Every structure is written in structure tokens, then in C-alpha cells.
């Protein structure tokens, strides 16, 4: 049979937890670099929101980003010196 539970990942250096995988949570924390590689497709799906944040930005390297909506706006239509664009 199966049991509910979780798998905890510990730092080999400090012994402190750096990640957990359970039936409701997948969470990792790193003080350096985290790399995820796939030889095929890497699919990330969320029922609500996916948030990417970086202290100095988000780099896509030399990769192409595609499959999103585009749009245009006019400076100053809503707020002086600003463009409002609502696309996903």
C-alpha cells in the first residue's frame, strides 16, 4: 500500500533542511545556485499562480520565450508618462 508522508532533503554540509517534497508541498531553498535540467520538455503547472522573482532580475539566457500574448499601448492614456498593458 501507500502511506502519506514527506521526503526531506538535508544539506550535506550543515545537516540543515534545504528541501521538502510531500503530497501538498514541494519547496527548496538554496543560498547559491539551483539548476533544473530536462533533456525534453519541462512542464511547470499551477492551479493558481506561478511567481518568479530575482533580486537583480530574471535571466532567460539565450533562450527564446514564446507562447504568450502581446499587445500595445499609448503613453499617457491612463497616467502621464506611463503605458498600461494588461496581457498574460
Short mmCIF file of N, CA, C and O in Angstrom, two decimals:
data_model
loop_
_atom_site.label_atom_id
_atom_site.label_comp_id
_atom_site.label_asym_id
_atom_site.label_seq_id
_atom_site.Cartn_x
_atom_site.Cartn_y
_atom_site.Cartn_z
N UNK A 1 0.81 -1.19 0.00
CA UNK A 1 0.00 0.00 0.00
C UNK A 1 0.86 1.25 0.00
O UNK A 1 2.08 1.19 -0.05
N UNK A 2 0.21 2.36 0.04
CA UNK A 2 0.91 3.64 0.07
C UNK A 2 0.68 4.32 1.40
O UNK A 2 -0.33 4.07 2.07
N UNK A 3 1.62 5.14 1.78
CA UNK A 3 1.49 5.91 3.01
C UNK A 3 1.69 7.38 2.69
O UNK A 3 2.48 7.73 1.83
N UNK A 4 0.99 8.22 3.43
CA UNK A 4 1.20 9.66 3.31
C UNK A 4 2.45 10.00 4.10
O UNK A 4 2.74 9.42 5.12
N UNK A 5 3.18 10.98 3.61
CA UNK A 5 4.38 11.39 4.31
C UNK A 5 5.11 12.43 3.49
O UNK A 5 4.57 13.00 2.56
N UNK A 6 6.35 12.63 3.81
CA UNK A 6 7.15 13.59 3.07
C UNK A 6 8.60 13.12 3.04
O UNK A 6 9.01 12.27 3.82
N UNK A 7 9.34 13.67 2.09
CA UNK A 7 10.76 13.42 1.98
C UNK A 7 11.46 14.74 2.22
O UNK A 7 11.14 15.75 1.58
N UNK A 8 12.39 14.75 3.14
CA UNK A 8 13.11 15.98 3.47
C UNK A 8 14.54 15.83 2.97
O UNK A 8 15.17 14.79 3.13
N UNK A 9 15.06 16.89 2.33
CA UNK A 9 16.42 16.91 1.84
C UNK A 9 17.27 17.75 2.80
O UNK A 9 16.89 18.87 3.14
N UNK A 10 18.40 17.20 3.21
CA UNK A 10 19.27 17.89 4.15
C UNK A 10 20.57 18.29 3.45
O UNK A 10 21.07 17.57 2.59
N UNK A 11 21.12 19.41 3.85
CA UNK A 11 22.41 19.86 3.34
C UNK A 11 23.49 18.88 3.76
O UNK A 11 23.58 18.52 4.94
N UNK A 12 24.35 18.45 2.83
CA UNK A 12 25.42 17.55 3.21
C UNK A 12 26.49 18.24 4.06
O UNK A 12 27.30 17.59 4.70
N UNK A 13 26.47 19.56 4.05
CA UNK A 13 27.47 20.32 4.79
C UNK A 13 27.01 20.66 6.21
O UNK A 13 27.72 20.44 7.17
N UNK A 14 25.78 21.19 6.31
CA UNK A 14 25.31 21.65 7.62
C UNK A 14 24.34 20.67 8.29
O UNK A 14 24.12 20.75 9.49
N UNK A 15 23.75 19.78 7.51
CA UNK A 15 22.73 18.90 8.06
C UNK A 15 21.37 19.55 8.21
O UNK A 15 20.41 18.93 8.64
N UNK A 16 21.28 20.83 7.85
CA UNK A 16 20.01 21.56 7.95
C UNK A 16 19.13 21.26 6.75
O UNK A 16 19.62 20.97 5.65
N UNK A 17 17.81 21.34 6.91
CA UNK A 17 16.89 21.06 5.80
C UNK A 17 17.01 22.12 4.70
O UNK A 17 17.09 23.31 4.97
N UNK A 18 17.05 21.65 3.44
CA UNK A 18 17.08 22.55 2.30
C UNK A 18 15.91 22.31 1.35
O UNK A 18 15.69 23.08 0.43
N UNK A 19 15.15 21.24 1.59
CA UNK A 19 14.02 20.97 0.72
C UNK A 19 13.08 19.94 1.30
O UNK A 19 13.45 19.16 2.18
N UNK A 20 11.85 19.97 0.80
CA UNK A 20 10.84 19.00 1.22
C UNK A 20 9.92 18.71 0.04
O UNK A 20 9.61 19.60 -0.75
N UNK A 21 9.52 17.47 -0.08
CA UNK A 21 8.53 17.05 -1.07
C UNK A 21 7.49 16.24 -0.33
O UNK A 21 7.81 15.27 0.35
N UNK A 22 6.23 16.66 -0.43
CA UNK A 22 5.13 15.93 0.20
C UNK A 22 3.96 15.92 -0.77
O UNK A 22 4.07 16.40 -1.90
N UNK A 23 2.83 15.40 -0.32
CA UNK A 23 1.66 15.36 -1.19
C UNK A 23 1.06 16.75 -1.42
O UNK A 23 0.26 16.94 -2.34
N UNK A 24 1.44 17.74 -0.62
CA UNK A 24 0.89 19.09 -0.78
C UNK A 24 1.95 20.16 -1.03
O UNK A 24 1.61 21.27 -1.40
N UNK A 25 3.23 19.85 -0.82
CA UNK A 25 4.27 20.88 -0.90
C UNK A 25 5.51 20.35 -1.59
O UNK A 25 5.93 19.23 -1.34
N UNK A 26 6.09 21.17 -2.46
CA UNK A 26 7.44 20.94 -2.97
C UNK A 26 8.16 22.25 -2.78
O UNK A 26 7.78 23.26 -3.38
N UNK A 27 9.16 22.27 -1.94
CA UNK A 27 9.82 23.53 -1.60
C UNK A 27 11.31 23.28 -1.41
O UNK A 27 11.71 22.35 -0.72
N UNK A 28 12.12 24.14 -2.03
CA UNK A 28 13.57 24.07 -1.87
C UNK A 28 14.10 25.45 -1.60
O UNK A 28 13.56 26.45 -2.09
N UNK A 29 15.18 25.53 -0.86
CA UNK A 29 15.83 26.79 -0.55
C UNK A 29 17.32 26.60 -0.74
O UNK A 29 17.88 25.58 -0.31
N UNK A 30 17.98 27.57 -1.38
CA UNK A 30 19.41 27.47 -1.60
C UNK A 30 20.06 28.82 -1.43
O UNK A 30 19.47 29.85 -1.73
N UNK A 31 21.27 28.81 -0.91
CA UNK A 31 22.00 30.07 -0.76
C UNK A 31 22.89 30.33 -1.96
O UNK A 31 23.56 31.36 -2.02
N UNK A 32 22.89 29.42 -2.91
CA UNK A 32 23.72 29.59 -4.10
C UNK A 32 22.88 29.33 -5.34
O UNK A 32 21.83 29.93 -5.50
N UNK A 33 23.25 28.41 -6.18
CA UNK A 33 22.59 28.16 -7.45
C UNK A 33 21.73 26.90 -7.39
O UNK A 33 22.16 25.90 -6.83
N UNK A 34 20.54 26.98 -7.98
CA UNK A 34 19.69 25.81 -8.17
C UNK A 34 19.51 25.64 -9.67
O UNK A 34 19.18 26.59 -10.37
N UNK A 35 19.74 24.45 -10.17
CA UNK A 35 19.65 24.19 -11.61
C UNK A 35 18.68 23.05 -11.84
O UNK A 35 18.76 22.01 -11.18
N UNK A 36 17.75 23.24 -12.77
CA UNK A 36 16.81 22.19 -13.17
C UNK A 36 17.02 21.99 -14.67
O UNK A 36 16.93 22.95 -15.44
N UNK A 37 17.33 20.77 -15.07
CA UNK A 37 17.59 20.48 -16.47
C UNK A 37 16.71 19.34 -16.94
O UNK A 37 16.44 18.41 -16.19
N UNK A 38 16.26 19.44 -18.19
CA UNK A 38 15.47 18.38 -18.78
C UNK A 38 15.96 18.14 -20.20
O UNK A 38 16.25 19.09 -20.92
N UNK A 39 16.08 16.88 -20.60
CA UNK A 39 16.52 16.59 -21.96
C UNK A 39 15.36 16.75 -22.94
O UNK A 39 15.57 16.85 -24.14
N UNK A 40 14.15 16.81 -22.41
CA UNK A 40 12.97 17.03 -23.24
C UNK A 40 12.25 18.28 -22.76
O UNK A 40 12.85 19.33 -22.61
N UNK A 41 10.97 18.15 -22.46
CA UNK A 41 10.16 19.28 -22.02
C UNK A 41 10.08 19.31 -20.50
O UNK A 41 9.88 18.29 -19.87
N UNK A 42 10.22 20.49 -19.93
CA UNK A 42 9.99 20.70 -18.50
C UNK A 42 8.68 21.46 -18.39
O UNK A 42 8.56 22.57 -18.91
N UNK A 43 7.70 20.86 -17.76
CA UNK A 43 6.37 21.45 -17.65
C UNK A 43 6.14 21.86 -16.21
O UNK A 43 6.22 21.04 -15.30
N UNK A 44 5.87 23.15 -16.00
CA UNK A 44 5.54 23.66 -14.67
C UNK A 44 4.12 24.19 -14.74
O UNK A 44 3.82 25.07 -15.53
N UNK A 45 3.25 23.63 -13.92
CA UNK A 45 1.84 23.99 -13.95
C UNK A 45 1.37 24.32 -12.55
O UNK A 45 1.78 23.67 -11.59
N UNK A 46 0.54 25.34 -12.43
CA UNK A 46 -0.03 25.70 -11.14
C UNK A 46 -1.53 25.92 -11.30
O UNK A 46 -1.98 26.41 -12.33
N UNK A 47 -2.27 25.55 -10.28
CA UNK A 47 -3.71 25.78 -10.29
C UNK A 47 -4.05 27.24 -10.07
O UNK A 47 -5.15 27.68 -10.36
N UNK A 48 -3.08 28.00 -9.57
CA UNK A 48 -3.33 29.41 -9.29
C UNK A 48 -2.24 30.28 -9.89
O UNK A 48 -2.36 30.71 -11.02
N UNK A 49 -1.17 30.53 -9.18
CA UNK A 49 -0.16 31.50 -9.61
C UNK A 49 1.23 30.90 -9.57
O UNK A 49 1.57 30.17 -8.65
N UNK A 50 2.03 31.20 -10.58
CA UNK A 50 3.45 30.88 -10.58
C UNK A 50 4.19 32.19 -10.43
O UNK A 50 3.96 33.13 -11.19
N UNK A 51 5.06 32.28 -9.44
CA UNK A 51 5.80 33.51 -9.19
C UNK A 51 7.29 33.28 -9.40
O UNK A 51 7.85 32.34 -8.83
N UNK A 52 7.91 34.10 -10.21
CA UNK A 52 9.35 34.08 -10.38
C UNK A 52 9.88 35.40 -9.85
O UNK A 52 9.36 36.47 -10.20
N UNK A 53 10.88 35.36 -9.01
CA UNK A 53 11.45 36.61 -8.52
C UNK A 53 12.95 36.44 -8.38
O UNK A 53 13.45 35.36 -8.08
N UNK A 54 13.66 37.51 -8.64
CA UNK A 54 15.11 37.52 -8.52
C UNK A 54 15.56 38.87 -8.00
O UNK A 54 15.02 39.90 -8.42
N UNK A 55 16.52 38.87 -7.11
CA UNK A 55 16.99 40.12 -6.51
C UNK A 55 17.52 41.11 -7.53
O UNK A 55 17.37 42.32 -7.36
N UNK A 56 18.13 40.60 -8.61
CA UNK A 56 18.65 41.50 -9.63
C UNK A 56 18.01 41.26 -10.99
O UNK A 56 18.44 41.83 -11.98
N UNK A 57 17.00 40.41 -11.05
CA UNK A 57 16.29 40.17 -12.31
C UNK A 57 16.09 38.69 -12.56
O UNK A 57 16.50 37.84 -11.77
N UNK A 58 15.45 38.38 -13.67
CA UNK A 58 15.22 37.00 -14.09
C UNK A 58 15.85 36.86 -15.47
O UNK A 58 15.50 37.57 -16.40
N UNK A 59 16.80 35.95 -15.59
CA UNK A 59 17.50 35.76 -16.86
C UNK A 59 16.98 34.52 -17.56
O UNK A 59 16.86 33.45 -16.96
N UNK A 60 16.65 34.67 -18.82
CA UNK A 60 16.28 33.53 -19.65
C UNK A 60 17.47 33.12 -20.52
O UNK A 60 17.33 32.32 -21.43
N UNK A 61 18.62 33.71 -20.26
CA UNK A 61 19.82 33.40 -21.03
C UNK A 61 19.62 33.69 -22.49
O UNK A 61 19.05 34.70 -22.86
N UNK A 62 20.07 32.81 -23.34
CA UNK A 62 19.91 32.97 -24.78
C UNK A 62 18.66 32.26 -25.29
O UNK A 62 18.49 32.07 -26.48
N UNK A 63 17.78 31.85 -24.36
CA UNK A 63 16.60 31.09 -24.73
C UNK A 63 15.51 31.98 -25.30
O UNK A 63 15.40 33.16 -24.97
N UNK A 64 14.68 31.39 -26.13
CA UNK A 64 13.53 32.09 -26.67
C UNK A 64 12.34 31.88 -25.72
O UNK A 64 12.15 30.80 -25.19
N UNK A 65 11.57 32.92 -25.51
CA UNK A 65 10.35 32.84 -24.71
C UNK A 65 9.20 33.03 -25.69
O UNK A 65 9.16 34.01 -26.42
N UNK A 66 8.28 32.08 -25.72
CA UNK A 66 7.19 32.16 -26.68
C UNK A 66 5.91 31.63 -26.07
O UNK A 66 5.91 31.12 -24.95
N UNK A 67 4.79 31.79 -26.80
CA UNK A 67 3.51 31.28 -26.33
C UNK A 67 2.80 32.23 -25.38
O UNK A 67 2.04 31.80 -24.54
N UNK A 68 3.05 33.52 -25.49
CA UNK A 68 2.38 34.47 -24.63
C UNK A 68 1.70 35.54 -25.48
O UNK A 68 1.98 35.67 -26.67
N UNK A 69 0.79 36.28 -24.87
CA UNK A 69 0.08 37.33 -25.58
C UNK A 69 0.96 38.57 -25.74
O UNK A 69 1.85 38.81 -24.93
N UNK A 70 0.70 39.30 -26.77
CA UNK A 70 1.39 40.58 -26.97
C UNK A 70 0.32 41.67 -27.08
O UNK A 70 -0.86 41.39 -27.26
N UNK A 71 0.73 42.89 -26.96
CA UNK A 71 -0.21 43.99 -27.07
C UNK A 71 0.54 45.29 -27.23
O UNK A 71 1.77 45.32 -27.31
N UNK A 72 -0.21 46.36 -27.28
CA UNK A 72 0.41 47.68 -27.40
C UNK A 72 -0.41 48.66 -26.57
O UNK A 72 -1.53 48.39 -26.18
N UNK A 73 0.20 49.79 -26.29
CA UNK A 73 -0.47 50.82 -25.52
C UNK A 73 0.06 52.18 -25.91
O UNK A 73 1.06 52.29 -26.62
N UNK A 74 -0.60 53.20 -25.43
CA UNK A 74 -0.20 54.58 -25.73
C UNK A 74 0.24 55.26 -24.45
O UNK A 74 -0.48 55.21 -23.44
N UNK A 75 1.40 55.89 -24.50
CA UNK A 75 1.92 56.59 -23.33
C UNK A 75 0.96 57.71 -22.96
O UNK A 75 0.51 58.48 -23.81
N UNK A 76 0.64 57.80 -21.68
CA UNK A 76 -0.18 58.90 -21.17
C UNK A 76 -1.67 58.70 -21.25
O UNK A 76 -2.43 59.58 -20.85
N UNK A 77 -2.15 57.56 -21.76
CA UNK A 77 -3.59 57.34 -21.86
C UNK A 77 -4.24 57.29 -20.49
O UNK A 77 -5.27 57.92 -20.26
N UNK A 78 -3.67 56.54 -19.56
CA UNK A 78 -4.21 56.43 -18.21
C UNK A 78 -3.50 57.35 -17.23
O UNK A 78 -4.13 58.07 -16.47
N UNK A 79 -2.18 57.30 -17.25
CA UNK A 79 -1.35 58.10 -16.35
C UNK A 79 -0.24 58.74 -17.17
O UNK A 79 0.36 58.10 -18.03
N UNK A 80 0.02 60.00 -16.92
CA UNK A 80 1.06 60.71 -17.65
C UNK A 80 2.39 59.98 -17.58
O UNK A 80 2.80 59.50 -16.52
N UNK A 81 3.05 59.83 -18.70
CA UNK A 81 4.37 59.19 -18.83
C UNK A 81 4.37 57.69 -18.55
O UNK A 81 5.42 57.10 -18.32
N UNK A 82 3.21 57.04 -18.55
CA UNK A 82 3.14 55.60 -18.31
C UNK A 82 2.32 54.93 -19.41
O UNK A 82 1.47 55.53 -20.03
N UNK A 83 2.63 53.63 -19.61
CA UNK A 83 1.87 52.78 -20.53
C UNK A 83 1.25 51.66 -19.71
O UNK A 83 1.95 51.00 -18.95
N UNK A 84 -0.05 51.46 -19.86
CA UNK A 84 -0.71 50.36 -19.17
C UNK A 84 -0.99 49.27 -20.18
O UNK A 84 -1.61 49.52 -21.22
N UNK A 85 -0.53 48.05 -19.90
CA UNK A 85 -0.71 46.93 -20.80
C UNK A 85 -1.14 45.72 -19.97
O UNK A 85 -0.41 45.27 -19.10
N UNK A 86 -2.34 45.24 -20.19
CA UNK A 86 -2.89 44.11 -19.44
C UNK A 86 -2.95 42.89 -20.33
O UNK A 86 -3.93 42.66 -21.03
N UNK A 87 -1.90 42.11 -20.32
CA UNK A 87 -1.83 40.86 -21.09
C UNK A 87 -1.20 39.80 -20.23
O UNK A 87 -0.47 40.09 -19.28
N UNK A 88 -1.44 38.56 -20.59
CA UNK A 88 -0.86 37.44 -19.84
C UNK A 88 0.33 36.92 -20.59
O UNK A 88 0.36 36.85 -21.76
#
